[in-house]
Amino acid sequence: MAEFPSKVSTRTSSPAQGAGASVSALRPDLGFVRSSLGALMLLQLLMIFNVGATVLYITAFITCSAAVELTSLKGTRPYNQRAAASFFACLVMIAYGVSAFFSFQAWRGVGSNAATSQMAGGYA
């Protein structure tokens, strides 16, 4: 323990005069985003967003459909509003579900399961 302080360097650099939080420090790393790992990370975030939105719109569709009063007459304003909201929630739910499916397919890759990659490698 006696030689520990001699191994530690405590030199610090002083910031430039008048330099606070620079804008360049807040700029995203575009090189990482353009890399294959960065693209896969963004694709996975989009997939998670689409799945979450699908679940939320499923609950919106069920809630709007269940909220239509049984005693309301077809063609009245409250009935039409609930029916339109349910229809829109159903359409958006299907769109997000399809988008999540295609995001998952792109994330997984075409034919990238263990069996096909082993067969393509000449192990058969």
Tab-separated table of N, CA and C in Angstrom:
chain	number	residue	atom	x	y	z
A	1	MET	N	0.796	-1.193	0.000
A	1	MET	CA	0.000	0.000	0.000
A	1	MET	C	0.844	1.265	0.000
A	2	ALA	N	2.063	1.171	0.442
A	2	ALA	CA	2.909	2.360	0.530
A	2	ALA	C	3.239	2.901	-0.853
A	3	GLU	N	3.349	2.049	-1.872
A	3	GLU	CA	3.705	2.555	-3.196
A	3	GLU	C	2.496	2.942	-4.042
A	4	PHE	N	1.307	2.812	-3.513
A	4	PHE	CA	0.105	3.149	-4.267
A	4	PHE	C	0.074	4.606	-4.723
A	5	PRO	N	0.320	5.600	-3.866
A	5	PRO	CA	0.254	6.998	-4.340
A	5	PRO	C	1.257	7.313	-5.437
A	6	SER	N	2.355	6.616	-5.504
A	6	SER	CA	3.324	6.929	-6.550
A	6	SER	C	2.889	6.408	-7.915
A	7	LYS	N	1.957	5.458	-7.946
A	7	LYS	CA	1.487	4.906	-9.223
A	7	LYS	C	0.328	5.695	-9.821
A	8	VAL	N	-0.258	6.562	-9.042
A	8	VAL	CA	-1.435	7.291	-9.488
A	8	VAL	C	-1.031	8.645	-10.042
A	9	SER	N	-1.530	8.956	-11.240
A	9	SER	CA	-1.284	10.261	-11.838
A	9	SER	C	-2.511	11.132	-11.611
A	10	THR	N	-2.282	12.298	-11.043
A	10	THR	CA	-3.407	13.184	-10.735
A	10	THR	C	-3.411	14.422	-11.606
A	11	ARG	N	-2.826	14.372	-12.763
A	11	ARG	CA	-2.811	15.523	-13.659
A	11	ARG	C	-4.171	15.685	-14.303
A	12	THR	N	-4.629	16.895	-14.341
A	12	THR	CA	-5.892	17.205	-15.001
A	12	THR	C	-5.648	18.305	-16.011
A	13	SER	N	-6.499	18.338	-16.994
A	13	SER	CA	-6.390	19.410	-17.976
A	13	SER	C	-7.426	20.465	-17.647
A	14	SER	N	-7.084	21.688	-17.868
A	14	SER	CA	-8.026	22.767	-17.597
A	14	SER	C	-8.807	23.042	-18.876
A	15	PRO	N	-10.084	23.332	-18.745
A	15	PRO	CA	-10.880	23.627	-19.946
A	15	PRO	C	-10.457	24.949	-20.558
A	16	ALA	N	-10.763	25.099	-21.820
A	16	ALA	CA	-10.432	26.339	-22.520
A	16	ALA	C	-11.207	27.488	-21.900
A	17	GLN	N	-10.659	28.671	-22.025
A	17	GLN	CA	-11.286	29.849	-21.436
A	17	GLN	C	-12.657	30.098	-22.071
A	18	GLY	N	-13.670	30.242	-21.226
A	18	GLY	CA	-15.011	30.568	-21.701
A	18	GLY	C	-15.746	29.406	-22.328
A	19	ALA	N	-15.230	28.208	-22.229
A	19	ALA	CA	-15.891	27.055	-22.842
A	19	ALA	C	-16.747	26.368	-21.804
A	20	GLY	N	-18.028	26.423	-21.997
A	20	GLY	CA	-18.953	25.715	-21.122
A	20	GLY	C	-19.275	24.371	-21.750
A	21	ALA	N	-20.522	23.999	-21.700
A	21	ALA	CA	-20.960	22.769	-22.359
A	21	ALA	C	-20.994	23.031	-23.858
A	22	SER	N	-20.136	22.392	-24.573
A	22	SER	CA	-20.051	22.649	-26.009
A	22	SER	C	-21.137	21.887	-26.757
A	23	VAL	N	-21.490	22.420	-27.892
A	23	VAL	CA	-22.517	21.794	-28.716
A	23	VAL	C	-21.996	20.500	-29.317
A	24	SER	N	-20.703	20.424	-29.578
A	24	SER	CA	-20.148	19.224	-30.191
A	24	SER	C	-20.236	18.026	-29.256
A	25	ALA	N	-20.292	18.254	-27.953
A	25	ALA	CA	-20.417	17.148	-27.020
A	25	ALA	C	-21.816	16.545	-27.074
A	26	LEU	N	-22.788	17.316	-27.508
A	26	LEU	CA	-24.167	16.839	-27.576
A	26	LEU	C	-24.511	16.232	-28.925
A	27	ARG	N	-23.612	16.296	-29.872
A	27	ARG	CA	-23.847	15.768	-31.209
A	27	ARG	C	-23.764	14.243	-31.194
A	28	PRO	N	-24.718	13.541	-31.830
A	28	PRO	CA	-24.657	12.072	-31.837
A	28	PRO	C	-23.495	11.568	-32.687
A	29	ASP	N	-23.049	10.396	-32.360
A	29	ASP	CA	-21.957	9.764	-33.090
A	29	ASP	C	-22.526	9.125	-34.352
A	30	LEU	N	-22.430	9.830	-35.468
A	30	LEU	CA	-23.008	9.339	-36.714
A	30	LEU	C	-22.242	8.150	-37.268
A	31	GLY	N	-20.971	8.031	-36.920
A	31	GLY	CA	-20.213	6.863	-37.359
A	31	GLY	C	-20.762	5.585	-36.762
A	32	PHE	N	-21.179	5.650	-35.485
A	32	PHE	CA	-21.772	4.473	-34.849
A	32	PHE	C	-23.132	4.155	-35.449
A	33	VAL	N	-23.924	5.183	-35.716
A	33	VAL	CA	-25.261	4.960	-36.284
A	33	VAL	C	-25.150	4.340	-37.670
A	34	ARG	N	-24.122	4.707	-38.419
A	34	ARG	CA	-23.945	4.149	-39.764
A	34	ARG	C	-23.342	2.753	-39.759
A	35	SER	N	-22.803	2.322	-38.624
A	35	SER	CA	-22.232	0.979	-38.553
A	35	SER	C	-23.338	-0.064	-38.488
A	36	SER	N	-22.993	-1.303	-38.747
A	36	SER	CA	-24.003	-2.358	-38.725
A	36	SER	C	-24.553	-2.564	-37.310
A	37	LEU	N	-23.713	-2.439	-36.309
A	37	LEU	CA	-24.184	-2.586	-34.929
A	37	LEU	C	-25.145	-1.466	-34.552
A	38	GLY	N	-24.827	-0.250	-34.961
A	38	GLY	CA	-25.718	0.877	-34.692
A	38	GLY	C	-27.042	0.750	-35.416
A	39	ALA	N	-27.006	0.276	-36.655
A	39	ALA	CA	-28.245	0.082	-37.411
A	39	ALA	C	-29.114	-0.994	-36.767
A	40	LEU	N	-28.490	-2.064	-36.295
A	40	LEU	CA	-29.260	-3.105	-35.616
A	40	LEU	C	-29.863	-2.592	-34.319
A	41	MET	N	-29.128	-1.738	-33.600
A	41	MET	CA	-29.652	-1.178	-32.367
A	41	MET	C	-30.863	-0.279	-32.644
A	42	LEU	N	-30.780	0.557	-33.681
A	42	LEU	CA	-31.911	1.402	-34.040
A	42	LEU	C	-33.103	0.575	-34.502
A	43	LEU	N	-32.839	-0.487	-35.242
A	43	LEU	CA	-33.905	-1.361	-35.696
A	43	LEU	C	-34.589	-2.040	-34.516
A	44	GLN	N	-33.806	-2.453	-33.523
A	44	GLN	CA	-34.378	-3.088	-32.345
A	44	GLN	C	-35.211	-2.087	-31.548
A	45	LEU	N	-34.762	-0.833	-31.459
A	45	LEU	CA	-35.552	0.185	-30.774
A	45	LEU	C	-36.866	0.421	-31.494
A	46	LEU	N	-36.824	0.459	-32.834
A	46	LEU	CA	-38.066	0.624	-33.595
A	46	LEU	C	-38.990	-0.558	-33.388
A	47	MET	N	-38.423	-1.769	-33.313
A	47	MET	CA	-39.247	-2.952	-33.102
A	47	MET	C	-39.925	-2.883	-31.732
A	48	ILE	N	-39.177	-2.488	-30.713
A	48	ILE	CA	-39.753	-2.379	-29.367
A	48	ILE	C	-40.839	-1.314	-29.346
A	49	PHE	N	-40.604	-0.191	-30.030
A	49	PHE	CA	-41.620	0.857	-30.107
A	49	PHE	C	-42.884	0.349	-30.785
A	50	ASN	N	-42.728	-0.374	-31.894
A	50	ASN	CA	-43.890	-0.873	-32.628
A	50	ASN	C	-44.674	-1.900	-31.812
A	51	VAL	N	-43.978	-2.766	-31.092
A	51	VAL	CA	-44.678	-3.749	-30.261
A	51	VAL	C	-45.426	-3.046	-29.129
A	52	GLY	N	-44.778	-2.067	-28.505
A	52	GLY	CA	-45.441	-1.314	-27.439
A	52	GLY	C	-46.659	-0.563	-27.945
A	53	ALA	N	-46.538	0.057	-29.110
A	53	ALA	CA	-47.674	0.777	-29.688
A	53	ALA	C	-48.798	-0.181	-30.054
A	54	THR	N	-48.459	-1.373	-30.523
A	54	THR	CA	-49.489	-2.366	-30.839
A	54	THR	C	-50.262	-2.755	-29.593
A	55	VAL	N	-49.553	-2.992	-28.503
A	55	VAL	CA	-50.223	-3.362	-27.245
A	55	VAL	C	-51.118	-2.219	-26.759
A	56	LEU	N	-50.641	-0.983	-26.848
A	56	LEU	CA	-51.459	0.151	-26.420
A	56	LEU	C	-52.711	0.312	-27.283
A	57	TYR	N	-52.566	0.122	-28.580
A	57	TYR	CA	-53.737	0.255	-29.445
A	57	TYR	C	-54.695	-0.924	-29.301
A	58	ILE	N	-54.187	-2.099	-28.927
A	58	ILE	CA	-55.096	-3.212	-28.611
A	58	ILE	C	-55.965	-2.839	-27.430
A	59	THR	N	-55.342	-2.271	-26.383
A	59	THR	CA	-56.132	-1.867	-25.208
A	59	THR	C	-57.087	-0.732	-25.563
A	60	ALA	N	-56.672	0.195	-26.430
A	60	ALA	CA	-57.569	1.275	-26.846
A	60	ALA	C	-58.757	0.721	-27.622
A	61	PHE	N	-58.500	-0.234	-28.490
A	61	PHE	CA	-59.591	-0.831	-29.267
A	61	PHE	C	-60.575	-1.563	-28.362
A	62	ILE	N	-60.058	-2.346	-27.439
A	62	ILE	CA	-60.937	-3.088	-26.525
A	62	ILE	C	-61.730	-2.127	-25.642
A	63	THR	N	-61.078	-1.086	-25.145
A	63	THR	CA	-61.758	-0.123	-24.282
A	63	THR	C	-62.839	0.628	-25.033
A	64	CYS	N	-62.537	1.095	-26.231
A	64	CYS	CA	-63.541	1.829	-27.011
A	64	CYS	C	-64.698	0.917	-27.411
A	65	SER	N	-64.389	-0.306	-27.753
A	65	SER	CA	-65.455	-1.228	-28.144
A	65	SER	C	-66.339	-1.583	-26.963
A	66	ALA	N	-65.734	-1.766	-25.803
A	66	ALA	CA	-66.513	-2.124	-24.618
A	66	ALA	C	-67.279	-0.948	-24.050
A	67	ALA	N	-66.872	0.278	-24.371
A	67	ALA	CA	-67.512	1.458	-23.811
A	67	ALA	C	-68.781	1.865	-24.552
A	68	VAL	N	-69.050	1.239	-25.678
A	68	VAL	CA	-70.283	1.546	-26.392
A	68	VAL	C	-71.448	1.036	-25.551
A	69	GLU	N	-72.299	1.940	-25.189
A	69	GLU	CA	-73.410	1.571	-24.322
A	69	GLU	C	-74.390	0.681	-25.082
A	70	LEU	N	-74.842	-0.341	-24.398
A	70	LEU	CA	-75.776	-1.268	-25.033
A	70	LEU	C	-77.117	-0.614	-25.307
A	71	THR	N	-77.448	0.407	-24.538
A	71	THR	CA	-78.747	1.053	-24.718
A	71	THR	C	-78.705	2.165	-25.756
A	72	SER	N	-77.496	2.527	-26.259
A	72	SER	CA	-77.429	3.603	-27.253
A	72	SER	C	-77.904	3.077	-28.600
A	73	LEU	N	-78.551	3.930	-29.303
A	73	LEU	CA	-79.100	3.554	-30.603
A	73	LEU	C	-78.048	3.726	-31.686
A	74	LYS	N	-78.074	2.816	-32.636
A	74	LYS	CA	-77.171	2.950	-33.769
A	74	LYS	C	-77.554	4.192	-34.547
A	75	GLY	N	-76.534	4.925	-34.951
A	75	GLY	CA	-76.772	6.148	-35.706
A	75	GLY	C	-76.771	7.395	-34.854
A	76	THR	N	-76.789	7.256	-33.544
A	76	THR	CA	-76.716	8.445	-32.704
A	76	THR	C	-75.272	8.920	-32.611
A	77	ARG	N	-75.110	10.165	-32.180
A	77	ARG	CA	-73.772	10.757	-32.137
A	77	ARG	C	-72.818	9.994	-31.207
A	78	PRO	N	-73.164	9.644	-29.953
A	78	PRO	CA	-72.213	8.913	-29.101
A	78	PRO	C	-71.839	7.547	-29.678
A	79	TYR	N	-72.788	6.879	-30.270
A	79	TYR	CA	-72.503	5.573	-30.861
A	79	TYR	C	-71.532	5.704	-32.029
A	80	ASN	N	-71.775	6.687	-32.891
A	80	ASN	CA	-70.906	6.897	-34.049
A	80	ASN	C	-69.491	7.301	-33.636
A	81	GLN	N	-69.375	8.110	-32.587
A	81	GLN	CA	-68.046	8.519	-32.127
A	81	GLN	C	-67.260	7.325	-31.592
A	82	ARG	N	-67.923	6.487	-30.806
A	82	ARG	CA	-67.234	5.310	-30.260
A	82	ARG	C	-66.894	4.311	-31.371
A	83	ALA	N	-67.783	4.165	-32.312
A	83	ALA	CA	-67.508	3.242	-33.414
A	83	ALA	C	-66.336	3.739	-34.262
A	84	ALA	N	-66.288	5.041	-34.519
A	84	ALA	CA	-65.181	5.599	-35.295
A	84	ALA	C	-63.860	5.462	-34.535
A	85	ALA	N	-63.878	5.707	-33.228
A	85	ALA	CA	-62.657	5.564	-32.427
A	85	ALA	C	-62.195	4.108	-32.398
A	86	SER	N	-63.128	3.178	-32.286
A	86	SER	CA	-62.769	1.757	-32.286
A	86	SER	C	-62.194	1.340	-33.632
A	87	PHE	N	-62.796	1.814	-34.704
A	87	PHE	CA	-62.326	1.474	-36.041
A	87	PHE	C	-60.917	2.025	-36.269
A	88	PHE	N	-60.686	3.285	-35.883
A	88	PHE	CA	-59.362	3.882	-36.045
A	88	PHE	C	-58.327	3.144	-35.201
A	89	ALA	N	-58.673	2.804	-33.960
A	89	ALA	CA	-57.738	2.068	-33.099
A	89	ALA	C	-57.421	0.705	-33.700
A	90	CYS	N	-58.404	0.064	-34.310
A	90	CYS	CA	-58.179	-1.238	-34.936
A	90	CYS	C	-57.242	-1.110	-36.136
A	91	LEU	N	-57.447	-0.094	-36.971
A	91	LEU	CA	-56.574	0.103	-38.127
A	91	LEU	C	-55.131	0.405	-37.718
A	92	VAL	N	-54.966	1.274	-36.732
A	92	VAL	CA	-53.621	1.632	-36.284
A	92	VAL	C	-52.959	0.438	-35.606
A	93	MET	N	-53.743	-0.346	-34.851
A	93	MET	CA	-53.209	-1.541	-34.201
A	93	MET	C	-52.690	-2.529	-35.247
A	94	ILE	N	-53.431	-2.719	-36.308
A	94	ILE	CA	-52.995	-3.634	-37.366
A	94	ILE	C	-51.742	-3.099	-38.049
A	95	ALA	N	-51.692	-1.791	-38.299
A	95	ALA	CA	-50.524	-1.201	-38.959
A	95	ALA	C	-49.272	-1.350	-38.089
A	96	TYR	N	-49.389	-1.064	-36.796
A	96	TYR	CA	-48.238	-1.223	-35.909
A	96	TYR	C	-47.851	-2.691	-35.758
A	97	GLY	N	-48.821	-3.571	-35.736
A	97	GLY	CA	-48.520	-4.997	-35.633
A	97	GLY	C	-47.757	-5.499	-36.853
A	98	VAL	N	-48.178	-5.083	-38.034
A	98	VAL	CA	-47.487	-5.479	-39.266
A	98	VAL	C	-46.081	-4.883	-39.293
A	99	SER	N	-45.965	-3.634	-38.870
A	99	SER	CA	-44.645	-3.002	-38.829
A	99	SER	C	-43.729	-3.699	-37.827
A	100	ALA	N	-44.269	-4.093	-36.672
A	100	ALA	CA	-43.464	-4.826	-35.688
A	100	ALA	C	-43.040	-6.180	-36.239
A	101	PHE	N	-43.929	-6.841	-36.976
A	101	PHE	CA	-43.589	-8.130	-37.569
A	101	PHE	C	-42.440	-7.987	-38.566
A	102	PHE	N	-42.538	-6.985	-39.448
A	102	PHE	CA	-41.467	-6.789	-40.426
A	102	PHE	C	-40.174	-6.332	-39.762
A	103	SER	N	-40.262	-5.541	-38.694
A	103	SER	CA	-39.057	-5.156	-37.954
A	103	SER	C	-38.402	-6.383	-37.341
A	104	PHE	N	-39.214	-7.285	-36.806
A	104	PHE	CA	-38.671	-8.505	-36.226
A	104	PHE	C	-38.020	-9.370	-37.301
A	105	GLN	N	-38.652	-9.467	-38.462
A	105	GLN	CA	-38.078	-10.250	-39.553
A	105	GLN	C	-36.740	-9.661	-40.007
A	106	ALA	N	-36.664	-8.340	-40.079
A	106	ALA	CA	-35.404	-7.704	-40.478
A	106	ALA	C	-34.346	-7.859	-39.396
A	107	TRP	N	-34.761	-7.794	-38.137
A	107	TRP	CA	-33.816	-7.951	-37.024
A	107	TRP	C	-33.264	-9.371	-36.976
A	108	ARG	N	-34.147	-10.339	-37.199
A	108	ARG	CA	-33.729	-11.740	-37.167
A	108	ARG	C	-32.883	-12.087	-38.384
A	109	GLY	N	-33.174	-11.495	-39.502
A	109	GLY	CA	-32.435	-11.787	-40.727
A	109	GLY	C	-33.147	-12.861	-41.524
A	110	VAL	N	-32.902	-12.874	-42.807
A	110	VAL	CA	-33.559	-13.832	-43.686
A	110	VAL	C	-32.845	-15.169	-43.593
A	111	GLY	N	-33.555	-16.188	-43.166
A	111	GLY	CA	-33.003	-17.530	-43.108
A	111	GLY	C	-31.812	-17.665	-42.184
A	112	SER	N	-31.824	-16.981	-41.068
A	112	SER	CA	-30.644	-17.003	-40.207
A	112	SER	C	-30.845	-17.880	-38.974
A	113	ASN	N	-31.524	-19.005	-39.143
A	113	ASN	CA	-31.594	-19.911	-37.998
A	113	ASN	C	-30.402	-20.861	-38.043
A	114	ALA	N	-30.211	-21.610	-36.990
A	114	ALA	CA	-29.009	-22.439	-36.863
A	114	ALA	C	-28.963	-23.548	-37.928
A	115	ALA	N	-30.107	-24.097	-38.273
A	115	ALA	CA	-30.130	-25.207	-39.217
A	115	ALA	C	-29.692	-24.775	-40.614
A	116	THR	N	-30.203	-23.647	-41.095
A	116	THR	CA	-29.841	-23.217	-42.440
A	116	THR	C	-28.408	-22.725	-42.497
A	117	SER	N	-27.920	-22.088	-41.444
A	117	SER	CA	-26.545	-21.616	-41.482
A	117	SER	C	-25.565	-22.795	-41.390
A	118	GLN	N	-25.941	-23.855	-40.702
A	118	GLN	CA	-25.089	-25.044	-40.622
A	118	GLN	C	-25.069	-25.761	-41.966
A	119	MET	N	-26.221	-25.821	-42.620
A	119	MET	CA	-26.285	-26.488	-43.920
A	119	MET	C	-25.512	-25.691	-44.969
A	120	ALA	N	-25.577	-24.388	-44.882
A	120	ALA	CA	-24.865	-23.560	-45.854
A	120	ALA	C	-23.353	-23.649	-45.646
A	121	GLY	N	-22.932	-24.015	-44.442
A	121	GLY	CA	-21.519	-24.121	-44.149
A	121	GLY	C	-20.904	-25.402	-44.637
A	122	GLY	N	-21.689	-26.323	-45.167
A	122	GLY	CA	-21.166	-27.564	-45.714
A	122	GLY	C	-21.014	-28.681	-44.694
A	123	TYR	N	-21.798	-28.628	-43.643
A	123	TYR	CA	-21.707	-29.678	-42.621
A	123	TYR	C	-22.645	-30.851	-42.903
A	124	ALA	N	-23.379	-30.813	-43.992
A	124	ALA	CA	-24.332	-31.890	-44.263
A	124	ALA	C	-23.651	-33.093	-44.878
